[in-house]
XYZ file of C-alpha atoms in Angstrom:
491
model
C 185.651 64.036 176.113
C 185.654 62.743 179.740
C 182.116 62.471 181.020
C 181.809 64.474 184.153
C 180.556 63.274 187.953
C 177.523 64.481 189.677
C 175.620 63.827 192.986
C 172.445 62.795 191.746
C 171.389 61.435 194.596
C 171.146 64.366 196.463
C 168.410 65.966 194.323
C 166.436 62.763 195.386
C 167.546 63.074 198.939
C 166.207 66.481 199.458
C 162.969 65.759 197.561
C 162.376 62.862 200.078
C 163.337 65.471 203.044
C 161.080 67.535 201.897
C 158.472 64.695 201.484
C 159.529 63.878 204.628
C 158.847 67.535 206.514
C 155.410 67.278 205.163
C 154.732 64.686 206.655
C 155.584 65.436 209.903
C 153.777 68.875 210.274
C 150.329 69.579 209.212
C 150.863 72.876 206.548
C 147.990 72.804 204.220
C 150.086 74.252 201.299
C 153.013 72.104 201.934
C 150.240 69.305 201.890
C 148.788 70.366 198.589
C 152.466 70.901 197.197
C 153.635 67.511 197.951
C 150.619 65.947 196.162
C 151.089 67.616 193.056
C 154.623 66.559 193.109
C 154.083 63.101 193.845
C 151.109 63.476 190.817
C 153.903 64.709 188.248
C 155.599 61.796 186.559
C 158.827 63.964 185.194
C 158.894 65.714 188.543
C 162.246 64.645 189.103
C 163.388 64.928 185.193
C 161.697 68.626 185.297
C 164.438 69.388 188.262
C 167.521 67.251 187.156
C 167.166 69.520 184.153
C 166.961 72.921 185.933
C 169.867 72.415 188.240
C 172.462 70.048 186.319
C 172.152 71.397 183.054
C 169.844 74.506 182.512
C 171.636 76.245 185.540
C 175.169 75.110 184.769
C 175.539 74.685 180.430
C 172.941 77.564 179.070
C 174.180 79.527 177.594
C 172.371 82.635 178.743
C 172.263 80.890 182.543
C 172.763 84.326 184.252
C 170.146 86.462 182.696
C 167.321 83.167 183.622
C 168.278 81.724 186.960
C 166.818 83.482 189.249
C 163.427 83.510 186.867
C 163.924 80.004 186.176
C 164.007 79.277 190.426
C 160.922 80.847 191.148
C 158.956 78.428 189.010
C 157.547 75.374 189.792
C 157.657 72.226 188.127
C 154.441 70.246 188.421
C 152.478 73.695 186.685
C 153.976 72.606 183.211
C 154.269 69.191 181.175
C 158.051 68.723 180.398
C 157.871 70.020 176.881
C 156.560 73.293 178.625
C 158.509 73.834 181.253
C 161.678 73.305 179.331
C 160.464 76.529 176.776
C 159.170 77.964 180.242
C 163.139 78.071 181.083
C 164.710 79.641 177.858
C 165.855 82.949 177.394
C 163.414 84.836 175.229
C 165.513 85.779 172.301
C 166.271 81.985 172.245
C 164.517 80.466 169.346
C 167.084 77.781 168.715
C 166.523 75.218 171.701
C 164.850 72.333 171.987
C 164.267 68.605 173.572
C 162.829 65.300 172.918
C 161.861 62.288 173.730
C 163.587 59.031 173.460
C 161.995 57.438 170.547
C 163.018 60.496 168.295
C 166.211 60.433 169.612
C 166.979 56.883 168.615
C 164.818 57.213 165.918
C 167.640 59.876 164.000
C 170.301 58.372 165.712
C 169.790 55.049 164.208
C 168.213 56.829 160.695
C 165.357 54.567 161.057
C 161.909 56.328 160.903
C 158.593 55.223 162.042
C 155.581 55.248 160.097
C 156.532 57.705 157.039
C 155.683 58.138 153.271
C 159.520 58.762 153.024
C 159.260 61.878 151.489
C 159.479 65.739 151.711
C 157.031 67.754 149.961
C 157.185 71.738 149.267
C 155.637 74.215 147.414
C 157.646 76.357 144.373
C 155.719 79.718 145.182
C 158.744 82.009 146.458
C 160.029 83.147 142.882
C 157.939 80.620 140.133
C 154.695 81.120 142.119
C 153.730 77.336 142.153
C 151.632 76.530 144.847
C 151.142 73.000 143.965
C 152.320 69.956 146.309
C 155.622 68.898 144.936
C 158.100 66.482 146.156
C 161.160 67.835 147.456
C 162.853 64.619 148.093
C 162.172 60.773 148.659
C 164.452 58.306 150.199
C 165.263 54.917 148.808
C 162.346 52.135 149.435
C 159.725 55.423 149.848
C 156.425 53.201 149.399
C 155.664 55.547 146.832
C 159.502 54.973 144.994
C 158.020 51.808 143.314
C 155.187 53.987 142.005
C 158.090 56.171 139.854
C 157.175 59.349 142.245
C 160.327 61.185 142.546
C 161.689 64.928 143.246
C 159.556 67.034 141.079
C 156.394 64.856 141.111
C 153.231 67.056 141.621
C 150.398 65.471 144.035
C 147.323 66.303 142.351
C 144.497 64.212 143.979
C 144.161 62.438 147.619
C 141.186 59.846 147.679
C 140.342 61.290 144.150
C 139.638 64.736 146.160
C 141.880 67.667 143.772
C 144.664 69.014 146.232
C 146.175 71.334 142.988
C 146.339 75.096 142.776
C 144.181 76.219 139.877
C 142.729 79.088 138.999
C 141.578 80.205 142.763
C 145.091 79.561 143.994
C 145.798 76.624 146.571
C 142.897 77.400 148.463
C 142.225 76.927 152.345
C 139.795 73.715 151.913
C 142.543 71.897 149.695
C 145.066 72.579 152.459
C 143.077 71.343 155.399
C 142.119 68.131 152.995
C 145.779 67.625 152.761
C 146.704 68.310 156.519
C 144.084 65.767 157.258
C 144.546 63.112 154.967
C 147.964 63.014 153.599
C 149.489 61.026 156.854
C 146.752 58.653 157.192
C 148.760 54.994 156.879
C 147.054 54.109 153.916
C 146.057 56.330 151.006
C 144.838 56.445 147.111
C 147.599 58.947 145.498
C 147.679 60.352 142.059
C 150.886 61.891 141.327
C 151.875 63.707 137.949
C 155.174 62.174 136.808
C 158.348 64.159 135.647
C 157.393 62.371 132.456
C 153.622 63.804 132.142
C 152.036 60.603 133.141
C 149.539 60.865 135.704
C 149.527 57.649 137.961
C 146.622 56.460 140.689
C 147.824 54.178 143.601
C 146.975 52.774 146.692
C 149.940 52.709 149.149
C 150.369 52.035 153.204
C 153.289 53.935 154.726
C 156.426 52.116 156.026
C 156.859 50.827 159.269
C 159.923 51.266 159.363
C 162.339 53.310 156.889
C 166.213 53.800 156.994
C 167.762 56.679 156.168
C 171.480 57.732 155.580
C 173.094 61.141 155.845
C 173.545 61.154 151.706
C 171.150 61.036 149.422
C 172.860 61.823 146.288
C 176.787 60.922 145.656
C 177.616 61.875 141.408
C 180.554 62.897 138.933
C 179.812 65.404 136.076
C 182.031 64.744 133.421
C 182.437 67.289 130.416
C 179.938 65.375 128.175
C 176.740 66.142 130.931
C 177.575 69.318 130.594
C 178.488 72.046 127.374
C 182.407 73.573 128.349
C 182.994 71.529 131.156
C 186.608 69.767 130.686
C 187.078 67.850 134.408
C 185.208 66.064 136.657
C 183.273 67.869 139.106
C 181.332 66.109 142.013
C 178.448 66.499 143.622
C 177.471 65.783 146.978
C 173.665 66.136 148.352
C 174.054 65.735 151.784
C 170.767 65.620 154.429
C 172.496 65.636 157.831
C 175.577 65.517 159.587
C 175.181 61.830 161.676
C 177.680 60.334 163.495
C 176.952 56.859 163.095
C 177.143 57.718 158.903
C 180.738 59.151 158.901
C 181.461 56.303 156.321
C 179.210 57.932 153.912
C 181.599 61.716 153.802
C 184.436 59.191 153.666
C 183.234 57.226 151.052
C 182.115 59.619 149.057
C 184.978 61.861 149.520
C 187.455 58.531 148.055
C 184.912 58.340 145.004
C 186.080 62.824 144.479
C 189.814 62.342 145.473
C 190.329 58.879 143.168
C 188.327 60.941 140.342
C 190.941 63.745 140.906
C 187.715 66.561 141.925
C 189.420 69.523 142.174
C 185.902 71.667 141.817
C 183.251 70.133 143.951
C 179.538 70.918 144.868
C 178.460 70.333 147.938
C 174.371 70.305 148.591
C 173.065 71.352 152.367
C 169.678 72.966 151.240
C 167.805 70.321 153.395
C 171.052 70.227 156.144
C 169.947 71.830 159.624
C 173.312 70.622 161.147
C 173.541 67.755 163.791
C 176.832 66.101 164.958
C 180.696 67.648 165.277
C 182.872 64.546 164.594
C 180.317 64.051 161.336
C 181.848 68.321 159.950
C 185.037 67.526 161.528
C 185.312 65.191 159.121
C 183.709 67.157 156.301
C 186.212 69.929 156.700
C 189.184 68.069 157.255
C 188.225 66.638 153.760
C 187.405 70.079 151.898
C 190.020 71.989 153.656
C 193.088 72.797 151.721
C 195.960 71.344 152.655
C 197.677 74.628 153.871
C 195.103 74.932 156.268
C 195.852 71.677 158.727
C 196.687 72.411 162.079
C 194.782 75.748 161.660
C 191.535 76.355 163.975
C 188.144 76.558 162.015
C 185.646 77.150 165.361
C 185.950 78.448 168.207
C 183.004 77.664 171.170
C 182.154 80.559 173.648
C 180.561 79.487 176.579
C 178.423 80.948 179.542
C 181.776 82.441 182.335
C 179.886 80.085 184.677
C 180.728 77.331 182.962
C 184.293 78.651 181.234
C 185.195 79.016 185.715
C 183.656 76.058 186.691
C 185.911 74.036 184.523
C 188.546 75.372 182.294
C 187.918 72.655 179.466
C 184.776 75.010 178.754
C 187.428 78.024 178.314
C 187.897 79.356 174.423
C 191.755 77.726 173.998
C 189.933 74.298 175.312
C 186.985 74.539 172.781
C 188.808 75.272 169.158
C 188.506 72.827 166.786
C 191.683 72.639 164.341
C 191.580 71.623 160.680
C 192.826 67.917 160.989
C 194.900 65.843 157.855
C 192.501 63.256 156.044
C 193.881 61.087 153.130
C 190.669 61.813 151.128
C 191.526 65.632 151.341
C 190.618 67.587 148.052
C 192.727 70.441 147.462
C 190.210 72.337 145.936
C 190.029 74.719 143.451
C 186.383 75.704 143.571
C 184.003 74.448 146.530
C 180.362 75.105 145.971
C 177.675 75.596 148.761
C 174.177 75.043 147.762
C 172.132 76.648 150.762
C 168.573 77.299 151.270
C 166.573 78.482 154.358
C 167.226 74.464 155.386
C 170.520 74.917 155.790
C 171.499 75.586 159.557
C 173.942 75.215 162.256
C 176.813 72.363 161.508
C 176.081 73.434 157.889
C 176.855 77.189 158.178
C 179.385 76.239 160.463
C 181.318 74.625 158.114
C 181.166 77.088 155.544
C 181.707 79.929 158.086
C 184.641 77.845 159.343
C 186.262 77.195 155.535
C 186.131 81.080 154.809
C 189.033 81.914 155.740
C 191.381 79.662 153.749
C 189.422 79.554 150.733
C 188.466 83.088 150.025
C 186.369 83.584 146.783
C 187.079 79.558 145.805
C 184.183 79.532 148.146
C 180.918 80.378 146.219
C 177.019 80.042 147.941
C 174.862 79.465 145.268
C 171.231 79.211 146.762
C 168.555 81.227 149.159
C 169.339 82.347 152.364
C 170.548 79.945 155.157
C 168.755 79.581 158.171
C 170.705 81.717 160.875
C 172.039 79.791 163.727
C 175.086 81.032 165.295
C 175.206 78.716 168.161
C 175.426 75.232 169.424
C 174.268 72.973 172.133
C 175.146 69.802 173.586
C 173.225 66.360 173.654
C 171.932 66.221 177.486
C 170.268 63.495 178.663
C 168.342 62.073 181.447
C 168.589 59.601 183.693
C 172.022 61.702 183.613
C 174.044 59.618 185.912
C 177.578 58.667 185.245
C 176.617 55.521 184.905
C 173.906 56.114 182.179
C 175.885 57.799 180.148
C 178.915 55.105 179.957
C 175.797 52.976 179.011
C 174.599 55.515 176.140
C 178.504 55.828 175.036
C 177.541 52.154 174.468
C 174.694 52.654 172.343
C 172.568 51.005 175.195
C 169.322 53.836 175.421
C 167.240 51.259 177.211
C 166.692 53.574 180.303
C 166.862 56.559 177.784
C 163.577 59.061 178.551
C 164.412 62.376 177.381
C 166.914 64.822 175.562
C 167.635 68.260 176.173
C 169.473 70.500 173.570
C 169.638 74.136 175.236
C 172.098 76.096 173.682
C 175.382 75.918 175.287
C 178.060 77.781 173.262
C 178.344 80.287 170.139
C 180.662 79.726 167.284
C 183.307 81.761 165.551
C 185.906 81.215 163.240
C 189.602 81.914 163.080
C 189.011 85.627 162.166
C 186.459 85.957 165.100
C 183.858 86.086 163.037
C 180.160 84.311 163.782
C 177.535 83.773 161.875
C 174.801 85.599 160.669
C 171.477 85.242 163.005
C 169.766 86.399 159.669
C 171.720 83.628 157.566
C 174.453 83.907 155.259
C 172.553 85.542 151.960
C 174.345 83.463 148.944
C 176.858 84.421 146.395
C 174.033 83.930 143.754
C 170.258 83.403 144.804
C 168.449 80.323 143.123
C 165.696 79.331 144.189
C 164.650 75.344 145.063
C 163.526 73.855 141.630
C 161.041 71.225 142.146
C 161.119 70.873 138.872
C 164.009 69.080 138.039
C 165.577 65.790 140.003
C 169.029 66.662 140.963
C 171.173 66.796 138.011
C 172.756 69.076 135.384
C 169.633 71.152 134.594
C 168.633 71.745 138.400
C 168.686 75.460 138.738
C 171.063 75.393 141.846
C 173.686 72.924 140.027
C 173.293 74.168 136.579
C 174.371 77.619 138.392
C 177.138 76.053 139.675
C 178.150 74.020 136.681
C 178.141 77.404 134.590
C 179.877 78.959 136.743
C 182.961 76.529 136.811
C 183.025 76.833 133.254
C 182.637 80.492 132.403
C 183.059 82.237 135.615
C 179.743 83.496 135.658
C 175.826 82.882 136.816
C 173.899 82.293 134.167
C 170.040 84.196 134.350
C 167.334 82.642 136.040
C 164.729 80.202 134.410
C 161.152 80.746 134.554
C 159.207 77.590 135.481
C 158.939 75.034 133.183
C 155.226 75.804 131.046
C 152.367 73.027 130.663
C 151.945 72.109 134.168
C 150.121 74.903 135.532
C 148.722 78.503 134.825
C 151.524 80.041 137.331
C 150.259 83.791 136.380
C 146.298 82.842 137.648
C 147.461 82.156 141.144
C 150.410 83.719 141.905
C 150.741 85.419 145.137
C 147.113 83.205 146.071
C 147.835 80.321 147.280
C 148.137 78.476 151.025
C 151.238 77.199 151.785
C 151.848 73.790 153.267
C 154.119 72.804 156.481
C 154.916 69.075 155.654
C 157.953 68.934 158.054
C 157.022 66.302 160.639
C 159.885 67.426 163.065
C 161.596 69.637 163.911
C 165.137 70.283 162.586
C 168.256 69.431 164.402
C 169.425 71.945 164.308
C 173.042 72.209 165.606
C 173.829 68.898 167.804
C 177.442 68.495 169.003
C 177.087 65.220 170.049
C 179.658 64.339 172.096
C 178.367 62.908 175.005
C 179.038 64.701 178.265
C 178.261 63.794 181.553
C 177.711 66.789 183.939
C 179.400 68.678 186.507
């Protein structure tokens, strides 16, 4: 999209009239004002951000902007005044600074076990500390911790449920031990081993936007009779469309015509990244047909008409790796959000009841926003077209538009409840006797869901804690929850 002008420099030339007035008279409170503007370091990021973007691309500009006016800058850090700006039935905006930005941009983390760790208490009432998921070269990987393994001991100190639940002390031990650099684990291994190491968190980690890429055939599974694929995919990244793509080839040159796609842990992120995604899953009646539609603010939608609805549809596009399918399988959980509903919402349509969710509840997030950054000059952004963030400081996301699909229809604020609940085994790596793909497996092969497993016996006393236990937050960030990153300038 063309990045727009501004006049930047006219923010700056009426601060330094206004520094300039002060000057020249003698007003205590014009005094005082000026000297806790020239003692706020994001002063001028604080008001680039109210009048080019909060007062021009939010979505719900009209009900805040004559709140948002009245308040003044230098009384909030940047983090607050940006949440001081929102709408209050916004809970899906957000900003950041630069080193996040690059930082899942680039999939390179910082400092990080390389893991995600969760709890199994909703339905099998497991409040030990499991691992969710671990990415390749984890310092713990080499250990033979993967999905499933149960953290039992930090420094020797117990951090398992037992028969008083997980209790309050064992969750503030974790919170305030788990991300020290370097730690003494022991881990319980999917094989019943218990193992005791000393490991120092990565420096530096990369990521990808897969983490899992596999064919079924009918001997991993009792009645199956064709391929099936599988597809466990963590985010939708733009500079990682060449993992959909080749992962897509691997389906199409197998001849997938039933595939399961896995956005449990998606919370959404770029457009061209499930542009691609759909253009792939779509069937091939469907190209040329529209599968989102973005509503914007009227401001906006009259300011400039490529903000109208017939500018902002997004049409189901041709793609040589395009599958045909017979069945497509969702699995969702509460992480799935944003790009991820979108792109079920968005297949709907054409695929009817070939379209199963097999899963928990998705997260609920209708809407969208657009990557906004400052310095916001045209200039900068040519530069961060270029992959150049050098003069990078922060990102805003405010929500900018709301989605629908070709029937009108958004989605759910509550989430999209799933064709068949499951809930996340922790139990199992992800394979064939995972609840979520065994579900879907069954399914393909006898048209049904198959009853729910109880959790596995041996590891724990589930009935002496149920319902008694702590939980644990172990997401270091927050999600991304629906990025369209295509880099606009503004207005």
């Amino acid at each position: 999209m063309k990045v727009k002008k501004q006049a930047v420099i006219g923010i700056f030339a009426a601060l330094l009239a206004l520094s300039g007035l002060a000057a020249s008279c003698n007003d205590p409170l014009e005094d005082e004002e000026q000297k806790k503007i020239a003692a706020d370091p994001d002063y001028a990021a604080k008001s680039f951000l109210r009048q080019q973007y909060m007062d021009i691309y939010y979505y719900w500009r009209d009900d805040v902007i004559d709140r948002n006016a009245a308040l003044k800058p230098y009384d909030y850090d940047i983090y607050d005044f940006f949440d001081a700006m929102l709408y209050r039935g916004d809970r899906w905006s957000w900003m950041c600074d630069k080193e996040y930005y690059i930082s899942d941009e680039t999939g390179v983390v910082s400092g990080t076990w390389g893991v995600s760790l969760g709890q199994a208490y909703e339905y099998y009432g497991d409040y030990n500390i499991r691992v969710r998921y671990i990415w390749p070269a984890s310092p713990l990987e080499r250990f033979g911790v993967t999905r499933g393994a149960w953290l039992t001991h930090i420094n020797g100190v117990s951090v398992a449920a037992d028969g008083a639940g997980f209790t309050n002390e064992k969750l503030k031990y974790f919170q305030d031990n788990f991300y020290k650099p370097t730690q003494t684990f022991t881990f319980r291994l999917k094989d019943g081993r218990d193992t005791t190491f000393t490991a120092t968190m990565a420096s530096a980690l990369s990521t990808r936007s897969s983490l899992a890429v596999k064919l079924f055939y009918p001997d991993d599974f009792p009645g199956l009779t064709e391929p099936v694929g599988y597809f466990l995919y963590m985010g939708f990244k733009a500079n990682f469309l060449d993992d959909i793509t080749s992962a897509m080839s691997l389906f199409h040159n197998a001849g997938v015509r039933k595939l399961i796609v896995d956005l449990r842990y998606n919370g959404g992120g770029d457009s061209r990244a499930s542009q691609l995604l759909t253009d792939c899953l779509a069937p091939r009646s469907a190209v040329g047909k529209p599968y989102v539609v973005r509503k914007h603010n009227s401001y906006l939608a009259k300011l400039d008409k490529s903000f109208t609805d017939a500018e902002n549809t997004d049409y189901i596009g041709s793609n040589e790796n395009s599958l045909d399918l017979d069945g497509l399988y969702f699995i969702t959980g509460e992480g799935s959000a944003s790009a991820s509903e979108m792109v079920m919402n968005g297949l709907k349509p054409y695929l009817g009841d070939r379209l199963q969710m097999v899963g928990d509840t998705t997260y609920g997030k209708p809407n969208g926003m657009y990557v906004l950054m400052y310095p916001g000059a045209e200039s900068d952004y040519e530069a961060y077209l270029e992959g150049d963030f050098s003069k990078l400081q922060w990102v805003f996301l405010p929500i900018s538009f709301f989605n629908q699909n070709s029937l009108g229809q958004a989605i759910p604020t509550s989430g999209f409840i799933p064709d068949n609940y499951r809930p996340d085994d922790l139990f199992h790596d992800f394979g064939v006797e995972e609840e979520s793909i065994r579900a879907c497996l069954t399914h393909i092969v006898s048209g049904s869901y198959p009853a729910l497993r109880s959790a596995p016996r041996g590891d724990f006393p589930v009935k002496s804690f149920r319902n008694s236990g702590y939980r644990i937050d172990t997401e270091e960030d927050k999600p991304n929850y629906g990025r369209y990153t295509l880099l606009r300038g503004v207005l």
